[in-house]
Amino acid sequence: MPLPRRSWAEPFKIKVVEPLRLTTPEQRLAALREAGYNTFLLRSRDVYIDLLTDSGTSAMSDRQWAGMMLGDEAYAGSENFYRLETNVRRFYGYQHLIPTHQGRGAEHIISRVLIKPGDVVPGNMYFTTTRLHQEMAGARFVDVIIDEAHDPASEHPFKGDIDLNKLERVFVENPGRVPYVSAAATVNMAGGQPISLANLKAVRELANRYNVKVILDATRIAENAWFIQQREPGYEHRTVAQIVLEMCSLTDGCTMSAKKDPLANIGGFLAVNDAEIAAQAANLLVVYEGLHTYGGMAGRDMEAVAIGIEESVQDDHIRARIGQVQYLGDKLRDWGIPIVLPVGGHGIFLDARAFLPHVPQDHYPAQALAAALYLDSGVRAMERGIVSAGRDAETGLERHPKLELVRLTIPRRVYTQAHMDVTAESVYAVYEDREKIPGLRMTFEPKLLRFFQARFEPR
Ligand code: F0G
């Protein structure tokens, strides 16, 4: 009898292991209370399977660890900076590298260089730190993503696409006030959804007509490129590396959190083609990050990023990375658990509105669901709903996003298929008991990026 399918396996074997700690339900309840029902405030020692984020949590390769030994910790002109610059040019095609301590350092610098108070920045859905830096530089962010992105059940293959009519309206209504389009690949808050190359090309053409720049958030660009290879006609025979280069060629520069796709534990950069913008950015860099040849990273970290970039665009790596996310998603979907479809690149997003219909949005259903999941099994997830959306910069009122999600984010090269099974079974158990999960009341609200440090109690 022929096999129903042939399996894929991870393109690596494990050389070093890190023990995990199992906890009792009593220990988890105590830890959760201590953390104010916010998974960001849990101690990692109290977590069993950590799906809080894919940021800085990747397992580095033996080559990356070997590269760490080649750290040139000179204050100026480190060898590792030049290796990173070479790989940024080779794999993304941008001319000028401005290294930063992580993604938000790059967002800060580019926002300060390009935005004037009163400007408007359109983008394919907000990201928390990106939008905040744009607002702090004096801009108003306008979401111009296609409507399907706000519908967890829409199976549109490119839910990260920009709605060209919405974008043109922003250009027409704000002449001379739009410094750049903020285009993310993939779109984190929509569920790790990709933007298509056809759409990015159309955005470029429209932006050219209105003399507007396009700045890419390239944080998960290799994952985005994989979806293009799998779904976009004409790209099935192109490598992920080729697609990444083509995407970058349509933009004026990028911000990068090297803690995601590039497989490093810390680091990031801004990269641009315009020499004048690069010079202004490098000048601000010495004020806020560090000298322009390290920008907040140690030499060894720049080396790990340089090697990680190369590994991140290998097709067999991305196939296994997204294949693992897909495996977890398929299980949950087959059990009828409400998740964002299609499954995105870096995690599974539970639809907390559909999961907990009895909890109104003002009682923070996604926050409550993330807490319930932790209580069940020690799996740590992250709220991506009303708490993350925060308050409107002008009115001070709470924003009410359409998407109220819990993100199970899969670190790269860290967990096995058995960990995915344990996670799926815990989500199933919580779903069976969902009616008993209470909403939450916020007892402490920080002023900025409140989701990181807010505290809650059950209602
Ligand atoms: N852009 C995107 C799309 C991100 O997902 C992140 C970080 C950043 C920028 C900022 O980069 O953390 O290096 O300063 N996302 C993390 C997450 C925090 O968990 O999704 P950073």
PDB file of N, CA and C in Angstrom, residues 112-164:
ATOM      1  N   ARG A 112      12.604  59.571  12.917  1.00  0.00           N
ATOM      2  CA  ARG A 112      13.146  60.905  13.216  1.00  0.00           C
ATOM      3  C   ARG A 112      13.714  61.570  11.965  1.00  0.00           C
ATOM      4  N   VAL A 113      14.270  60.759  11.060  1.00  0.00           N
ATOM      5  CA  VAL A 113      14.883  61.336   9.859  1.00  0.00           C
ATOM      6  C   VAL A 113      13.815  61.744   8.835  1.00  0.00           C
ATOM      7  N   LEU A 114      12.795  60.922   8.639  1.00  0.00           N
ATOM      8  CA  LEU A 114      11.876  61.156   7.518  1.00  0.00           C
ATOM      9  C   LEU A 114      10.591  61.898   7.879  1.00  0.00           C
ATOM     10  N   ILE A 115      10.166  61.857   9.151  1.00  0.00           N
ATOM     11  CA  ILE A 115       8.849  62.399   9.504  1.00  0.00           C
ATOM     12  C   ILE A 115       8.964  63.824  10.053  1.00  0.00           C
ATOM     13  N   LYS A 116       8.049  64.694   9.599  1.00  0.00           N
ATOM     14  CA  LYS A 116       7.919  66.036  10.188  1.00  0.00           C
ATOM     15  C   LYS A 116       6.583  66.075  10.933  1.00  0.00           C
ATOM     16  N   PRO A 117       6.478  66.858  12.017  1.00  0.00           N
ATOM     17  CA  PRO A 117       5.206  66.920  12.742  1.00  0.00           C
ATOM     18  C   PRO A 117       4.055  67.283  11.796  1.00  0.00           C
ATOM     19  N   GLY A 118       2.938  66.571  11.931  1.00  0.00           N
ATOM     20  CA  GLY A 118       1.783  66.809  11.067  1.00  0.00           C
ATOM     21  C   GLY A 118       1.725  65.883   9.861  1.00  0.00           C
ATOM     22  N   ASP A 119       2.762  65.057   9.668  1.00  0.00           N
ATOM     23  CA  ASP A 119       2.785  64.114   8.546  1.00  0.00           C
ATOM     24  C   ASP A 119       1.821  62.947   8.778  1.00  0.00           C
ATOM     25  N   VAL A 120       1.588  62.217   7.693  1.00  0.00           N
ATOM     26  CA  VAL A 120       0.714  61.045   7.749  1.00  0.00           C
ATOM     27  C   VAL A 120       1.502  59.863   7.180  1.00  0.00           C
ATOM     28  N   VAL A 121       1.481  58.730   7.897  1.00  0.00           N
ATOM     29  CA  VAL A 121       2.183  57.535   7.410  1.00  0.00           C
ATOM     30  C   VAL A 121       1.173  56.397   7.206  1.00  0.00           C
ATOM     31  N   PRO A 122       0.926  56.012   5.946  1.00  0.00           N
ATOM     32  CA  PRO A 122       0.055  54.865   5.695  1.00  0.00           C
ATOM     33  C   PRO A 122       0.845  53.560   5.784  1.00  0.00           C
ATOM     34  N   GLY A 123       0.168  52.495   6.223  1.00  0.00           N
ATOM     35  CA  GLY A 123       0.860  51.210   6.310  1.00  0.00           C
ATOM     36  C   GLY A 123      -0.111  50.045   6.320  1.00  0.00           C
ATOM     37  N   ASN A 124       0.430  48.830   6.058  1.00  0.00           N
ATOM     38  CA  ASN A 124      -0.423  47.638   6.064  1.00  0.00           C
ATOM     39  C   ASN A 124      -0.559  47.105   7.498  1.00  0.00           C
ATOM     40  N   MET A 125      -1.453  47.713   8.224  1.00  0.00           N
ATOM     41  CA  MET A 125      -1.778  47.455   9.625  1.00  0.00           C
ATOM     42  C   MET A 125      -0.621  47.952  10.499  1.00  0.00           C
ATOM     43  N   TYR A 126      -0.972  48.326  11.717  1.00  0.00           N
ATOM     44  CA  TYR A 126       0.058  48.888  12.578  1.00  0.00           C
ATOM     45  C   TYR A 126       0.898  47.766  13.193  1.00  0.00           C
ATOM     46  N   PHE A 127       2.130  48.054  13.551  1.00  0.00           N
ATOM     47  CA  PHE A 127       2.814  47.251  14.559  1.00  0.00           C
ATOM     48  C   PHE A 127       3.079  48.165  15.750  1.00  0.00           C
ATOM     49  N   THR A 128       3.034  47.609  16.950  1.00  0.00           N
ATOM     50  CA  THR A 128       3.058  48.406  18.184  1.00  0.00           C
ATOM     51  C   THR A 128       4.215  49.419  18.229  1.00  0.00           C
ATOM     52  N   THR A 129       5.447  48.933  18.137  1.00  0.00           N
ATOM     53  CA  THR A 129       6.594  49.838  18.295  1.00  0.00           C
ATOM     54  C   THR A 129       6.765  50.738  17.069  1.00  0.00           C
ATOM     55  N   THR A 130       6.463  50.189  15.879  1.00  0.00           N
ATOM     56  CA  THR A 130       6.625  50.967  14.642  1.00  0.00           C
ATOM     57  C   THR A 130       5.715  52.191  14.683  1.00  0.00           C
ATOM     58  N   ARG A 131       4.433  51.963  14.989  1.00  0.00           N
ATOM     59  CA  ARG A 131       3.479  53.072  15.027  1.00  0.00           C
ATOM     60  C   ARG A 131       3.839  54.071  16.130  1.00  0.00           C
ATOM     61  N   LEU A 132       4.255  53.564  17.271  1.00  0.00           N
ATOM     62  CA  LEU A 132       4.581  54.484  18.363  1.00  0.00           C
ATOM     63  C   LEU A 132       5.727  55.421  17.963  1.00  0.00           C
ATOM     64  N   HIS A 133       6.751  54.894  17.325  1.00  0.00           N
ATOM     65  CA  HIS A 133       7.856  55.763  16.900  1.00  0.00           C
ATOM     66  C   HIS A 133       7.410  56.768  15.835  1.00  0.00           C
ATOM     67  N   GLN A 134       6.498  56.339  14.957  1.00  0.00           N
ATOM     68  CA  GLN A 134       5.970  57.283  13.962  1.00  0.00           C
ATOM     69  C   GLN A 134       5.182  58.385  14.658  1.00  0.00           C
ATOM     70  N   GLU A 135       4.377  58.003  15.647  1.00  0.00           N
ATOM     71  CA  GLU A 135       3.579  59.005  16.381  1.00  0.00           C
ATOM     72  C   GLU A 135       4.483  59.926  17.200  1.00  0.00           C
ATOM     73  N   MET A 136       5.500  59.361  17.816  1.00  0.00           N
ATOM     74  CA  MET A 136       6.385  60.188  18.642  1.00  0.00           C
ATOM     75  C   MET A 136       7.175  61.182  17.784  1.00  0.00           C
ATOM     76  N   ALA A 137       7.353  60.853  16.494  1.00  0.00           N
ATOM     77  CA  ALA A 137       8.022  61.808  15.589  1.00  0.00           C
ATOM     78  C   ALA A 137       7.025  62.829  15.033  1.00  0.00           C
ATOM     79  N   GLY A 138       5.732  62.685  15.389  1.00  0.00           N
ATOM     80  CA  GLY A 138       4.741  63.696  14.995  1.00  0.00           C
ATOM     81  C   GLY A 138       3.798  63.275  13.894  1.00  0.00           C
ATOM     82  N   ALA A 139       3.839  62.013  13.487  1.00  0.00           N
ATOM     83  CA  ALA A 139       2.969  61.566  12.390  1.00  0.00           C
ATOM     84  C   ALA A 139       1.694  60.915  12.928  1.00  0.00           C
ATOM     85  N   ARG A 140       0.702  60.830  12.029  1.00  0.00           N
ATOM     86  CA  ARG A 140      -0.503  60.046  12.302  1.00  0.00           C
ATOM     87  C   ARG A 140      -0.421  58.815  11.404  1.00  0.00           C
ATOM     88  N   PHE A 141      -0.649  57.634  11.985  1.00  0.00           N
ATOM     89  CA  PHE A 141      -0.597  56.402  11.202  1.00  0.00           C
ATOM     90  C   PHE A 141      -1.989  56.095  10.652  1.00  0.00           C
ATOM     91  N   VAL A 142      -2.067  55.712   9.364  1.00  0.00           N
ATOM     92  CA  VAL A 142      -3.351  55.327   8.769  1.00  0.00           C
ATOM     93  C   VAL A 142      -3.221  53.904   8.227  1.00  0.00           C
ATOM     94  N   ASP A 143      -4.119  53.045   8.673  1.00  0.00           N
ATOM     95  CA  ASP A 143      -4.106  51.646   8.235  1.00  0.00           C
ATOM     96  C   ASP A 143      -4.716  51.532   6.837  1.00  0.00           C
ATOM     97  N   VAL A 144      -3.940  51.054   5.864  1.00  0.00           N
ATOM     98  CA  VAL A 144      -4.445  50.939   4.487  1.00  0.00           C
ATOM     99  C   VAL A 144      -4.384  49.482   4.004  1.00  0.00           C
ATOM    100  N   ILE A 145      -4.412  48.557   4.937  1.00  0.00           N
ATOM    101  CA  ILE A 145      -4.388  47.140   4.543  1.00  0.00           C
ATOM    102  C   ILE A 145      -5.752  46.767   3.949  1.00  0.00           C
ATOM    103  N   ILE A 146      -5.791  45.709   3.147  1.00  0.00           N
ATOM    104  CA  ILE A 146      -7.074  45.266   2.571  1.00  0.00           C
ATOM    105  C   ILE A 146      -8.022  44.814   3.688  1.00  0.00           C
ATOM    106  N   ASP A 147      -9.336  44.968   3.448  1.00  0.00           N
ATOM    107  CA  ASP A 147     -10.330  44.653   4.487  1.00  0.00           C
ATOM    108  C   ASP A 147     -10.236  43.201   4.965  1.00  0.00           C
ATOM    109  N   GLU A 148      -9.873  42.293   4.046  1.00  0.00           N
ATOM    110  CA  GLU A 148      -9.813  40.864   4.405  1.00  0.00           C
ATOM    111  C   GLU A 148      -8.880  40.616   5.596  1.00  0.00           C
ATOM    112  N   ALA A 149      -7.880  41.479   5.770  1.00  0.00           N
ATOM    113  CA  ALA A 149      -6.902  41.281   6.846  1.00  0.00           C
ATOM    114  C   ALA A 149      -7.558  41.375   8.219  1.00  0.00           C
ATOM    115  N   HIS A 150      -8.683  42.111   8.289  1.00  0.00           N
ATOM    116  CA  HIS A 150      -9.353  42.288   9.577  1.00  0.00           C
ATOM    117  C   HIS A 150     -10.382  41.192   9.839  1.00  0.00           C
ATOM    118  N   ASP A 151     -10.480  40.237   8.913  1.00  0.00           N
ATOM    119  CA  ASP A 151     -11.462  39.156   9.050  1.00  0.00           C
ATOM    120  C   ASP A 151     -10.714  37.841   9.288  1.00  0.00           C
ATOM    121  N   PRO A 152     -10.765  37.319  10.536  1.00  0.00           N
ATOM    122  CA  PRO A 152      -9.968  36.117  10.847  1.00  0.00           C
ATOM    123  C   PRO A 152     -10.336  34.919   9.974  1.00  0.00           C
ATOM    124  N   ALA A 153     -11.553  34.902   9.412  1.00  0.00           N
ATOM    125  CA  ALA A 153     -11.987  33.724   8.663  1.00  0.00           C
ATOM    126  C   ALA A 153     -11.696  33.840   7.166  1.00  0.00           C
ATOM    127  N   SER A 154     -11.302  35.011   6.677  1.00  0.00           N
ATOM    128  CA  SER A 154     -11.031  35.165   5.242  1.00  0.00           C
ATOM    129  C   SER A 154      -9.785  34.366   4.862  1.00  0.00           C
ATOM    130  N   GLU A 155      -9.901  33.560   3.790  1.00  0.00           N
ATOM    131  CA  GLU A 155      -8.757  32.729   3.376  1.00  0.00           C
ATOM    132  C   GLU A 155      -7.974  33.381   2.241  1.00  0.00           C
ATOM    133  N   HIS A 156      -8.056  34.680   2.105  1.00  0.00           N
ATOM    134  CA  HIS A 156      -7.275  35.420   1.103  1.00  0.00           C
ATOM    135  C   HIS A 156      -5.794  35.026   1.230  1.00  0.00           C
ATOM    136  N   PRO A 157      -5.128  34.682   0.101  1.00  0.00           N
ATOM    137  CA  PRO A 157      -3.738  34.196   0.209  1.00  0.00           C
ATOM    138  C   PRO A 157      -2.735  35.277   0.592  1.00  0.00           C
ATOM    139  N   PHE A 158      -3.084  36.547   0.382  1.00  0.00           N
ATOM    140  CA  PHE A 158      -2.153  37.633   0.715  1.00  0.00           C
ATOM    141  C   PHE A 158      -2.868  38.698   1.544  1.00  0.00           C
ATOM    142  N   LYS A 159      -3.164  38.321   2.774  1.00  0.00           N
ATOM    143  CA  LYS A 159      -3.886  39.236   3.659  1.00  0.00           C
ATOM    144  C   LYS A 159      -3.025  40.406   4.122  1.00  0.00           C
ATOM    145  N   GLY A 160      -1.758  40.425   3.721  1.00  0.00           N
ATOM    146  CA  GLY A 160      -0.895  41.561   4.040  1.00  0.00           C
ATOM    147  C   GLY A 160      -0.926  42.631   2.956  1.00  0.00           C
ATOM    148  N   ASP A 161      -1.674  42.399   1.874  1.00  0.00           N
ATOM    149  CA  ASP A 161      -1.692  43.362   0.762  1.00  0.00           C
ATOM    150  C   ASP A 161      -2.248  44.720   1.185  1.00  0.00           C
ATOM    151  N   ILE A 162      -1.757  45.736   0.501  1.00  0.00           N
ATOM    152  CA  ILE A 162      -2.236  47.112   0.713  1.00  0.00           C
ATOM    153  C   ILE A 162      -3.381  47.385  -0.251  1.00  0.00           C
ATOM    154  N   ASP A 163      -4.431  48.036   0.245  1.00  0.00           N
ATOM    155  CA  ASP A 163      -5.571  48.443  -0.582  1.00  0.00           C
ATOM    156  C   ASP A 163      -5.155  49.719  -1.323  1.00  0.00           C
ATOM    157  N   LEU A 164      -4.978  49.606  -2.643  1.00  0.00           N
ATOM    158  CA  LEU A 164      -4.418  50.723  -3.411  1.00  0.00           C
ATOM    159  C   LEU A 164      -5.344  51.935  -3.415  1.00  0.00           C
TER     160      LEU A 164
END
